[in-house]
CSV table of C-alpha atoms in Angstrom, one decimal:
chain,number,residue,atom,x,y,z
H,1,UNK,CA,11.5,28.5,2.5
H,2,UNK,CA,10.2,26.2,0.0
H,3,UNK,CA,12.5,26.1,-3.4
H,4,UNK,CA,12.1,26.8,-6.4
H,5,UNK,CA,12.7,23.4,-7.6
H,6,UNK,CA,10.4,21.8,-5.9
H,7,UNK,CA,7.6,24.5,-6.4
H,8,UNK,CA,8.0,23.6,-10.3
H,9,UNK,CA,8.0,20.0,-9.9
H,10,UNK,CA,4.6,20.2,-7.9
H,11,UNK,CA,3.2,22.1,-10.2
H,12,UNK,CA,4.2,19.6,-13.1
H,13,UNK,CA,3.1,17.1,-10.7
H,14,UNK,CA,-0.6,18.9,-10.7
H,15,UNK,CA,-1.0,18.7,-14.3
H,16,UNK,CA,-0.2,15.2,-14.5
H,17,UNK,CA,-2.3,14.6,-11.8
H,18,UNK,CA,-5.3,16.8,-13.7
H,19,UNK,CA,-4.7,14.7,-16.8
H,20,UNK,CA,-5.3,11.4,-14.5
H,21,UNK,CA,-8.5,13.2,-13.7
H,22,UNK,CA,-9.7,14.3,-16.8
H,23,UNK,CA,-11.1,11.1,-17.8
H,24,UNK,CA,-8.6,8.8,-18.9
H,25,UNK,CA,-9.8,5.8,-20.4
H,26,UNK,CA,-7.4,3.4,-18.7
H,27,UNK,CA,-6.0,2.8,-15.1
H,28,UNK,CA,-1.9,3.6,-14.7
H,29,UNK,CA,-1.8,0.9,-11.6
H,30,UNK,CA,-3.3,-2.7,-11.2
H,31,UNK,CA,-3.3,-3.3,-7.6
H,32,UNK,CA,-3.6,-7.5,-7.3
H,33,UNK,CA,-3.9,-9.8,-4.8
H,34,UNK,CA,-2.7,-12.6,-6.7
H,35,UNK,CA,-3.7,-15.5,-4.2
H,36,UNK,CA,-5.2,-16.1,-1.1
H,37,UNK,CA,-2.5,-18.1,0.6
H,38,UNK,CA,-0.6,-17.4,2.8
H,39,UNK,CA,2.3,-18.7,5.3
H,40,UNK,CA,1.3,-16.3,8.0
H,41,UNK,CA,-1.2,-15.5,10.5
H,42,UNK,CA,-1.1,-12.4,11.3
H,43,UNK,CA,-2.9,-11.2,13.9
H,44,UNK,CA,-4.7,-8.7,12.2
H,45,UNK,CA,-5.2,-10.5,8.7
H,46,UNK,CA,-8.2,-11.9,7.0
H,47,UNK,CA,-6.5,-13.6,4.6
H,48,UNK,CA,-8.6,-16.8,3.8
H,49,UNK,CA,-5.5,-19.0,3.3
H,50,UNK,CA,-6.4,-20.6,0.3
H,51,UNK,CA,-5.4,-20.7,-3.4
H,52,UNK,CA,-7.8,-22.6,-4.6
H,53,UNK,CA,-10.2,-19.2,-6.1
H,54,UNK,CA,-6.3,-17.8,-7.1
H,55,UNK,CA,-6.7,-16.5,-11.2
H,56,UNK,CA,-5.5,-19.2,-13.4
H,57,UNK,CA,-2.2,-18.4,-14.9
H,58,UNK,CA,-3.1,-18.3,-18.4
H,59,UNK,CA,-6.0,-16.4,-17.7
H,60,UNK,CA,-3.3,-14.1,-15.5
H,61,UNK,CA,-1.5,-13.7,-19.2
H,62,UNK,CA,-4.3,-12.9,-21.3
H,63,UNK,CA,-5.1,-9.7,-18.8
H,64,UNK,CA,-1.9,-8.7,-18.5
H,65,UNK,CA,-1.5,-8.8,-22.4
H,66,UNK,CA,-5.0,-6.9,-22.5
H,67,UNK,CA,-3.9,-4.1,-19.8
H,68,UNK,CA,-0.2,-3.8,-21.4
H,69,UNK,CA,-1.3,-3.2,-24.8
H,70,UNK,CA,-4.7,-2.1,-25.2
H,71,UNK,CA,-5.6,0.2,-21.9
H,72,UNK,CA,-2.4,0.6,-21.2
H,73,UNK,CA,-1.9,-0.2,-17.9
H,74,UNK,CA,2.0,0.7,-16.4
H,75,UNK,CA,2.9,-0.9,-13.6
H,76,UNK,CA,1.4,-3.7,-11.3
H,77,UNK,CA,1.3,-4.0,-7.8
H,78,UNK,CA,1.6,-7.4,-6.3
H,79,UNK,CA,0.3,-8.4,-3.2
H,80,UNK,CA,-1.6,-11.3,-1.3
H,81,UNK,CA,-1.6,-13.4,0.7
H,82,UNK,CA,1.7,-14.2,0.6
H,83,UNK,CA,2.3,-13.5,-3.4
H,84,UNK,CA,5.1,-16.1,-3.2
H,85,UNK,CA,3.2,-19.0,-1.7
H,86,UNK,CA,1.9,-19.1,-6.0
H,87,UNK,CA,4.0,-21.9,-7.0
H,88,UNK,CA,3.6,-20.4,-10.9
H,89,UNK,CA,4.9,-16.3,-9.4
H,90,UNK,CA,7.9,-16.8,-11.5
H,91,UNK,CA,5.9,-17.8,-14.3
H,92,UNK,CA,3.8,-14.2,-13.9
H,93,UNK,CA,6.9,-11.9,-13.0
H,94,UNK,CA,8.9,-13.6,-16.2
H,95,UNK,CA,5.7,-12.9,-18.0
H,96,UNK,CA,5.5,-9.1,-16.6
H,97,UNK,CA,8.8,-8.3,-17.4
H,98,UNK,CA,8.6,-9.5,-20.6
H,99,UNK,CA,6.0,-7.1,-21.4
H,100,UNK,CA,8.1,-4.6,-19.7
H,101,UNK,CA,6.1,-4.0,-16.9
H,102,UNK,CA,6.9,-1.8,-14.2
H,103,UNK,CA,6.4,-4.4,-10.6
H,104,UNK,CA,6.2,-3.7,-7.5
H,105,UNK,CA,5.8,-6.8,-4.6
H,106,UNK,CA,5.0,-6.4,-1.4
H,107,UNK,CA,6.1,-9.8,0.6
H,108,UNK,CA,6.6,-11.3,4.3
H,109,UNK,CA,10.0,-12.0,2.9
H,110,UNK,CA,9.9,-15.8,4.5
H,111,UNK,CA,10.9,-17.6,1.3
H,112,UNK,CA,14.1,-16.1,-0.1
H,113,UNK,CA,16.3,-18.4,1.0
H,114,UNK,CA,14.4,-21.1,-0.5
H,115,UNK,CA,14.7,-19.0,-4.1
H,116,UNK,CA,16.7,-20.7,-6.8
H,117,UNK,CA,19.6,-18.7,-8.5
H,118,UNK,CA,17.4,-18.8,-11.7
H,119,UNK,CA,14.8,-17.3,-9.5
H,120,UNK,CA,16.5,-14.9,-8.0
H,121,UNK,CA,17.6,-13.6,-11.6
H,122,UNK,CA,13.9,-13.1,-12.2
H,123,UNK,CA,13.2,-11.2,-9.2
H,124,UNK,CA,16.3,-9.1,-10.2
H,125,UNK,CA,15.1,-8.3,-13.6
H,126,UNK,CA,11.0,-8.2,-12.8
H,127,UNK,CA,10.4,-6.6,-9.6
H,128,UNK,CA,11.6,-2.8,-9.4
H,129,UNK,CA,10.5,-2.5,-5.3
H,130,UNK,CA,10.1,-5.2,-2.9
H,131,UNK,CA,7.9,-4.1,0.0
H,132,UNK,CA,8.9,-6.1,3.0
H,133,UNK,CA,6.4,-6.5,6.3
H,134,UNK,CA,8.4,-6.1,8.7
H,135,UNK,CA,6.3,-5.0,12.2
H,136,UNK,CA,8.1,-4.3,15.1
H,137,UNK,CA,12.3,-3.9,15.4
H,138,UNK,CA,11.8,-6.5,18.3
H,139,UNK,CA,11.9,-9.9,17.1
H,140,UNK,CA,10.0,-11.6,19.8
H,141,UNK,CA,7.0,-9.2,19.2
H,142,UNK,CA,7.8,-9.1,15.0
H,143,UNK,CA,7.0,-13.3,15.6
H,144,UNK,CA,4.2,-12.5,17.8
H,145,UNK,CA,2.8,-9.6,15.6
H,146,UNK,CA,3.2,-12.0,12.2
H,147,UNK,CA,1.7,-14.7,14.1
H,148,UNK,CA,4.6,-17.6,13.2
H,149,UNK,CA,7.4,-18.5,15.5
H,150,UNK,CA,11.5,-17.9,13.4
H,151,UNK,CA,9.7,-15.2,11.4
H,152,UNK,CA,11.6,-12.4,12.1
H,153,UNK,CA,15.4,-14.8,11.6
H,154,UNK,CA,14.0,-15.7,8.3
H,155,UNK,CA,13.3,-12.6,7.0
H,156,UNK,CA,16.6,-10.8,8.5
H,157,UNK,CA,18.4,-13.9,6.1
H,158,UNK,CA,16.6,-13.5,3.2
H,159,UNK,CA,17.4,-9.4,4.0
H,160,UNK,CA,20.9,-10.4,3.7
H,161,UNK,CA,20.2,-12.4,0.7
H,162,UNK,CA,18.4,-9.8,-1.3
H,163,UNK,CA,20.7,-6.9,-0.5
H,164,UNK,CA,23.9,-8.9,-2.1
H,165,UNK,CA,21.5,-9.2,-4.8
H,166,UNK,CA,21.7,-5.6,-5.5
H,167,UNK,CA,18.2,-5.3,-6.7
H,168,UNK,CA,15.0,-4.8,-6.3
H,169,UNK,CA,15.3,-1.8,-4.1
H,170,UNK,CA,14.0,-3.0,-0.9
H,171,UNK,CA,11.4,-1.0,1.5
H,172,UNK,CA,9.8,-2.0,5.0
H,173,UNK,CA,5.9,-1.5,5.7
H,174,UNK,CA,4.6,-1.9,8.8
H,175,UNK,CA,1.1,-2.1,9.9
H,176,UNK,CA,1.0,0.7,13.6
H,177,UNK,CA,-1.1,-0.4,15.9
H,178,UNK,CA,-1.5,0.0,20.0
H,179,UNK,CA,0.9,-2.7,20.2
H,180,UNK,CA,3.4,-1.7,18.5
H,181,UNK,CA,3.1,2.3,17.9
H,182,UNK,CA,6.2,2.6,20.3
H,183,UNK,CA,8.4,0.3,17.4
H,184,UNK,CA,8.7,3.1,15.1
H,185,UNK,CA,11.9,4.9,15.9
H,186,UNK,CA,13.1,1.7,16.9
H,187,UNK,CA,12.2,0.8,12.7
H,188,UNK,CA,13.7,3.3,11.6
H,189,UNK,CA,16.9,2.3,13.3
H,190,UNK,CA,16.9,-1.1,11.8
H,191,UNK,CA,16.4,-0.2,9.0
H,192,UNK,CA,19.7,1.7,9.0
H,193,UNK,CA,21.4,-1.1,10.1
H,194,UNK,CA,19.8,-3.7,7.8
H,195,UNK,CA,20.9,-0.7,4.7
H,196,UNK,CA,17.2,-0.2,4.1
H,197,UNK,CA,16.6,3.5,3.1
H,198,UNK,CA,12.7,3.3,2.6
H,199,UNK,CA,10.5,3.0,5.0
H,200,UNK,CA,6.3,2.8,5.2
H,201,UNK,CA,4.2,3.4,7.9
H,202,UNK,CA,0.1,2.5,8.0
H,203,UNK,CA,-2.6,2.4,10.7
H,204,UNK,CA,-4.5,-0.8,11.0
H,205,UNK,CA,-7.8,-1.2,10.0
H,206,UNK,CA,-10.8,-2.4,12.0
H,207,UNK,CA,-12.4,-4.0,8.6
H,208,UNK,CA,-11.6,-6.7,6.3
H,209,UNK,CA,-10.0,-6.1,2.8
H,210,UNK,CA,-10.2,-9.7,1.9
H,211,UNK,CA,-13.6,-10.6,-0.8
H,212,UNK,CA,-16.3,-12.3,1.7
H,213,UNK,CA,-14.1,-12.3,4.8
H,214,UNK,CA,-15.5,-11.0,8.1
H,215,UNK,CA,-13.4,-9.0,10.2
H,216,UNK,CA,-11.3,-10.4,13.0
H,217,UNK,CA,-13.2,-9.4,16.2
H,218,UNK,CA,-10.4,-8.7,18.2
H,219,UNK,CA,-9.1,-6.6,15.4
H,220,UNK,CA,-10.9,-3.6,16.9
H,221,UNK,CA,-8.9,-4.1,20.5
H,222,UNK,CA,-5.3,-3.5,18.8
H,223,UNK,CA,-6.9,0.2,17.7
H,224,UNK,CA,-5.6,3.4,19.3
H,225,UNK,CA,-8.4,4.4,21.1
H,226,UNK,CA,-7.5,6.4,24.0
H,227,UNK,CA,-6.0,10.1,24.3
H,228,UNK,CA,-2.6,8.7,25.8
H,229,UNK,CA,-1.9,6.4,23.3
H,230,UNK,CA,-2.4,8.9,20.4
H,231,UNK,CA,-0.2,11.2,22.2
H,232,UNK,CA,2.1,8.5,22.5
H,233,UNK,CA,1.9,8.3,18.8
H,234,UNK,CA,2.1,12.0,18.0
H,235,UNK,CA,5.6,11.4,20.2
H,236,UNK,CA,7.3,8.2,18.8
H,237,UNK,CA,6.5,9.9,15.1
H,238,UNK,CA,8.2,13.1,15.8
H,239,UNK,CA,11.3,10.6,17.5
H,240,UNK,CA,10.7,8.6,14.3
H,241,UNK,CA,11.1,11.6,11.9
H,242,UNK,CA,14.3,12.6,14.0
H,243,UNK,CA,16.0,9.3,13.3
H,244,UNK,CA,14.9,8.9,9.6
H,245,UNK,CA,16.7,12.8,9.3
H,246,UNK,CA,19.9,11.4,10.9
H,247,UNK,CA,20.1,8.4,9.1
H,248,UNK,CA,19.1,9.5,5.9
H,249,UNK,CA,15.9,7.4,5.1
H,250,UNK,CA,13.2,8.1,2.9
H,251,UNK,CA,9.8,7.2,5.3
H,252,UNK,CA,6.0,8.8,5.2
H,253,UNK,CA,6.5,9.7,8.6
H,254,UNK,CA,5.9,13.6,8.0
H,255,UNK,CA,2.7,12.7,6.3
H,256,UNK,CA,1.3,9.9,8.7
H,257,UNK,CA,2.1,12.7,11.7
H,258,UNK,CA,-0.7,14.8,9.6
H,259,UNK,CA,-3.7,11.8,9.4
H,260,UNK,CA,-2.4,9.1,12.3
H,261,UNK,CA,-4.2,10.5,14.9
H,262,UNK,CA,-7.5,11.9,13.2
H,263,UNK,CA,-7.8,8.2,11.2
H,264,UNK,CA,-7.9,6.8,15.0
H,265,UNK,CA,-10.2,9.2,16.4
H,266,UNK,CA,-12.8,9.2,13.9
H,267,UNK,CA,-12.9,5.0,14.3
H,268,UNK,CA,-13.9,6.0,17.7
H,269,UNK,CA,-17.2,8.5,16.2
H,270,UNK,CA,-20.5,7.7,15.5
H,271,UNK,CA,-20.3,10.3,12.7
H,272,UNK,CA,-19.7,8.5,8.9
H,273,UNK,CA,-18.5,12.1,8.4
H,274,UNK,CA,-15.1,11.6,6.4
H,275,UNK,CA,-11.9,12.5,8.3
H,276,UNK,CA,-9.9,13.0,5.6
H,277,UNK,CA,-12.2,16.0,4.4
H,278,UNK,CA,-11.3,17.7,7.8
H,279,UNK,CA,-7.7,17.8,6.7
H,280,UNK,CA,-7.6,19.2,3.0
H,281,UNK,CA,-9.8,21.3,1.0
H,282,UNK,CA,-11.3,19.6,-2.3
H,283,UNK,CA,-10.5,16.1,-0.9
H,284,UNK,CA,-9.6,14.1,-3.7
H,285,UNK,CA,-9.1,10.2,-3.8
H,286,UNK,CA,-6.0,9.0,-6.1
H,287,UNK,CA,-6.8,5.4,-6.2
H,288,UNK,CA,-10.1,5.4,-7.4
H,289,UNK,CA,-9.1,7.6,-10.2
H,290,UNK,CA,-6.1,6.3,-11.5
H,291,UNK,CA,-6.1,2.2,-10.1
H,292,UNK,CA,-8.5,-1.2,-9.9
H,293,UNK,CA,-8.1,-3.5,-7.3
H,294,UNK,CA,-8.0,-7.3,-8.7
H,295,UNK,CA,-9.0,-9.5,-5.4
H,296,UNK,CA,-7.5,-12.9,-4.7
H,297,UNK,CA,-10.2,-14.9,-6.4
H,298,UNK,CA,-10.6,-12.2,-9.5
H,299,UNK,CA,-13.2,-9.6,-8.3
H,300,UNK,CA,-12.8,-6.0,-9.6
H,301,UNK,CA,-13.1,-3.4,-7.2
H,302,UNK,CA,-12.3,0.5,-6.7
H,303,UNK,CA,-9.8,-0.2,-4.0
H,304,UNK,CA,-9.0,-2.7,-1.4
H,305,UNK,CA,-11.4,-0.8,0.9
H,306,UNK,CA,-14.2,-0.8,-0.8
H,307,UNK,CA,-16.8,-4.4,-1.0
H,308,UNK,CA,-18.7,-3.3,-3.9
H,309,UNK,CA,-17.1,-5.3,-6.8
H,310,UNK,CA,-18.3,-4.9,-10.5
H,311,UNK,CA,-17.6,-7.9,-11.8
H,312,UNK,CA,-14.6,-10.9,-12.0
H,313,UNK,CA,-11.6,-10.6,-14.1
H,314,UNK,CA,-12.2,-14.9,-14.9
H,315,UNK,CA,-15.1,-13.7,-16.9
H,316,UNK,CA,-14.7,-10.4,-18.1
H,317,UNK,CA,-12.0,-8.0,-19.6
H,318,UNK,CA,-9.8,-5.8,-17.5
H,319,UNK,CA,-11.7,-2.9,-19.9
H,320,UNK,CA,-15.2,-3.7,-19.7
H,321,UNK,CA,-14.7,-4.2,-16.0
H,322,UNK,CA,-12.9,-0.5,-15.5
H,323,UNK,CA,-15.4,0.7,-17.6
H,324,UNK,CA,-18.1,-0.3,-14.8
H,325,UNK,CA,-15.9,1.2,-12.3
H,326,UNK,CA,-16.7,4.7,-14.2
H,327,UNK,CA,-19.8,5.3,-11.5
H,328,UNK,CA,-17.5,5.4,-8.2
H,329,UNK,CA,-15.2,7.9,-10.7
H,330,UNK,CA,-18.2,9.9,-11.3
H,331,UNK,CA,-19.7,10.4,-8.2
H,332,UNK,CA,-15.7,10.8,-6.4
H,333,UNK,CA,-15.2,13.7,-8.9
H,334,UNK,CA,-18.7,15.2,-7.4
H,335,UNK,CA,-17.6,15.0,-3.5
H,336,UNK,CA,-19.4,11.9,-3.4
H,337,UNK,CA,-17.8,9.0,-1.4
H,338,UNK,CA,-18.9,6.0,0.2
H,339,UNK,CA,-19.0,5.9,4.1
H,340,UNK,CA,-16.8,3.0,3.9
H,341,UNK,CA,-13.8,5.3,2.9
H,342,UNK,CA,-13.4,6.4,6.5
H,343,UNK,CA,-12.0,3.3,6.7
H,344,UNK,CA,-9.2,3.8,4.0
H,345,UNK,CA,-5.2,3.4,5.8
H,346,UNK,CA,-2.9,3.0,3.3
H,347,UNK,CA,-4.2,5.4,0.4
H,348,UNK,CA,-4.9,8.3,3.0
H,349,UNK,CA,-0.9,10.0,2.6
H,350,UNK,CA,-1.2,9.7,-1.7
H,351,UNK,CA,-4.3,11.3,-1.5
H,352,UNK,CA,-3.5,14.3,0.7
H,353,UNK,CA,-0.4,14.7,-1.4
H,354,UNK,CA,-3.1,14.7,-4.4
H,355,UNK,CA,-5.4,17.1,-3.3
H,356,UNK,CA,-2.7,19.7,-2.3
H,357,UNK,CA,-1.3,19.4,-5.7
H,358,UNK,CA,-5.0,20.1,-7.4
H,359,UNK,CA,-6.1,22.6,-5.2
H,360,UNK,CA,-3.0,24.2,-4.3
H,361,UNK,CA,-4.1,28.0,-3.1
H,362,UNK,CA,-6.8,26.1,-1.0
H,363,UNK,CA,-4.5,23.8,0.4
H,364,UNK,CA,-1.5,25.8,0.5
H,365,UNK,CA,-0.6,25.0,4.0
H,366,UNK,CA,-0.7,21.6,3.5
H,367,UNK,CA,1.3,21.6,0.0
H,368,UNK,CA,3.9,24.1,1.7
H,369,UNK,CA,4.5,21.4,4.8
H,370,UNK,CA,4.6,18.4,2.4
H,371,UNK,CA,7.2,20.3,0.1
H,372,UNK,CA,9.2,20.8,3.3
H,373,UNK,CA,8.9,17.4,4.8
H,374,UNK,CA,10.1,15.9,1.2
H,375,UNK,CA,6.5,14.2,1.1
H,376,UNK,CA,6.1,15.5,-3.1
């Protein structure tokens, strides 16, 4: 039975979440892909491995000094690339903390133990989470996967480095895919070991999320596409959940059991029918509503999904450019979403956690298994 507790703090939940909603003038997250470098090569990654389009520093200042004080804008998501090949990083997170920022990172974790103690003090005092990629418990594969031999035994090290460091609170993210949709009890397990206690699952995407990139071609082989392989998921999910339970980690697991499956089927369909409107009632979507997505070489956008930019942060305000972003709010508040979004993988579990919480008699299934699961 569902507690009393946590019924009240979903409900205060919902009317934070209506306030995000009701028109609010400013984003609460900045989700930016501060460069386009990178020291990997994934095999499923766009990423044009270059810096040279990368927001100038000083220009990186003036927008964070616009979005702290002005919108107000509360916390910043960092990604890439690889947001540590930026030479000047320490330069942005001593910057973000100074305007007390809240920072999250999310890293291949392949340059720690090149960090200096005076960097490392940063990190301490900046970043609040540091998402680590981390995609199969296997190293051989992990290296294969990430696409650079010794991956996998640098980023165990720098592991080791950052947990005697105390903080930031570390999490692992992996990207699931037919290759390695059998890893994820094995994860889970690891991450025990390693005295990681978060945990992030996502389904690849067949598109690109990088600004005039084309999609790998192969990208759409390492998909899910048959029925045994998304029983096989439905399986190693469920053995997933188990070990998280025994080991005491904090994982999506209970919510990527719920859209895994459906996200992988519908890649399959003709239809540009949204999936994610076959699981909730009142589908709402989070991001759109309450972020902006700053792309490697500056251009505004809803999400990371999305191509239609607005506009470039080099040129124009973070406000102005937020502003413009008030037609995609419009028409998502009428039910209106482009096709693209069938496409979404990483924002899918916040937004079913979203529209339970707004439409809560319609979706009362939903919001009753997510209270359970611990997914609110």
């Amino acid at each position: 039975m569902i507690s009393i507790r946590k019924g009240i703090g979903a409900l205060r939940d919902q009317r934070s979440m209506n306030f995000l909603y009701s028109g609010k003038r400013s984003p609460v997250m900045i989700n930016w892909a501060i460069t386009g470098g990178c020291n990997s090569k994934c095999i499923f990654c766009e990423v044009p491995f270059s810096t040279s389009k990368d927001v100038p520093l000083q220009r990186m200042h003036e927008l964070i000094d616009e979005m702290m004080s002005h919108m107000p804008v509360r916390g910043f998501h960092l990604v890439g690339g690889e947001p540590f090949v930026r030479k000047d990083i320490w330069d942005i997170l001593a910057y973000l903390h100074k305007r007390k920022a809240q920072v999250t990172v999310t890293s291949n974790a392949t340059f720690v133990d090149r960090f200096t103690p005076p960097q490392l003090e940063i990190l301490r005092k900046a970043v609040g989470l540091l998402r680590i990629s981390i995609d199969s418990a296997d190293p051989p594969q992990n290296d294969e996967l990430r696409g650079v031999p010794g991956t996998t035994e640098r980023v165990m090290k720098s592991i080791h480095i950052l947990l005697q460091e105390k903080r930031p609170d570390l999490a692992i993210t992996t990207v699931v895919m037919n290759k390695n949709l059998t890893q994820i009890p094995h994860l889970c397990r690891l991450a025990a070991r390693l005295g990681i206690f978060s945990l992030e699952f996502q389904p690849i995407s067949p598109i690109s999320i990088f600004n005039g990139t084309h999609a790998i071609e192969s990208k759409i082989d390492l998909v899910p596409r048959m029925p045994v392989e998304w029983e096989c998921l439905n399986r190693v999910i469920d053995e997933g959940i188990t070990e998280a339970k025994r080991y005491g980690l904090q994982t999506n697991l209970p919510t990527f059991k719920l859209y895994a499956v459906p996200y992988f089927r519908s890649l399959g369909q003709s239809s540009n029918g949204l999936f994610q409107k076959e699981l909730m009632s009142d589908f709402r979507c989070m991001k759109i509503n309450r972020s902006m997505f700053v792309d490697f070489d500056g251009a505004a956008r809803p999400c990371s999904i999305l191509s239609s930019q607005v506009g470039n942060v080099k040129q124009e305000s973070a406000q102005q450019l937020w502003n413009k972003l008030g037609a995609f709010r419009y028409d998502e508040k009428k039910g209106e979403l482009p096709d693209a979004c069938k496409y979404c993988f990483c924002h899918t579990g916040e937004n079913l956690r979203a529209s339970a919480l707004l439409s809560p008699w319609k979706n009362r299934k939903l919001l009753s298994y997510l209270l359970k699961n611990d997914q609110i």
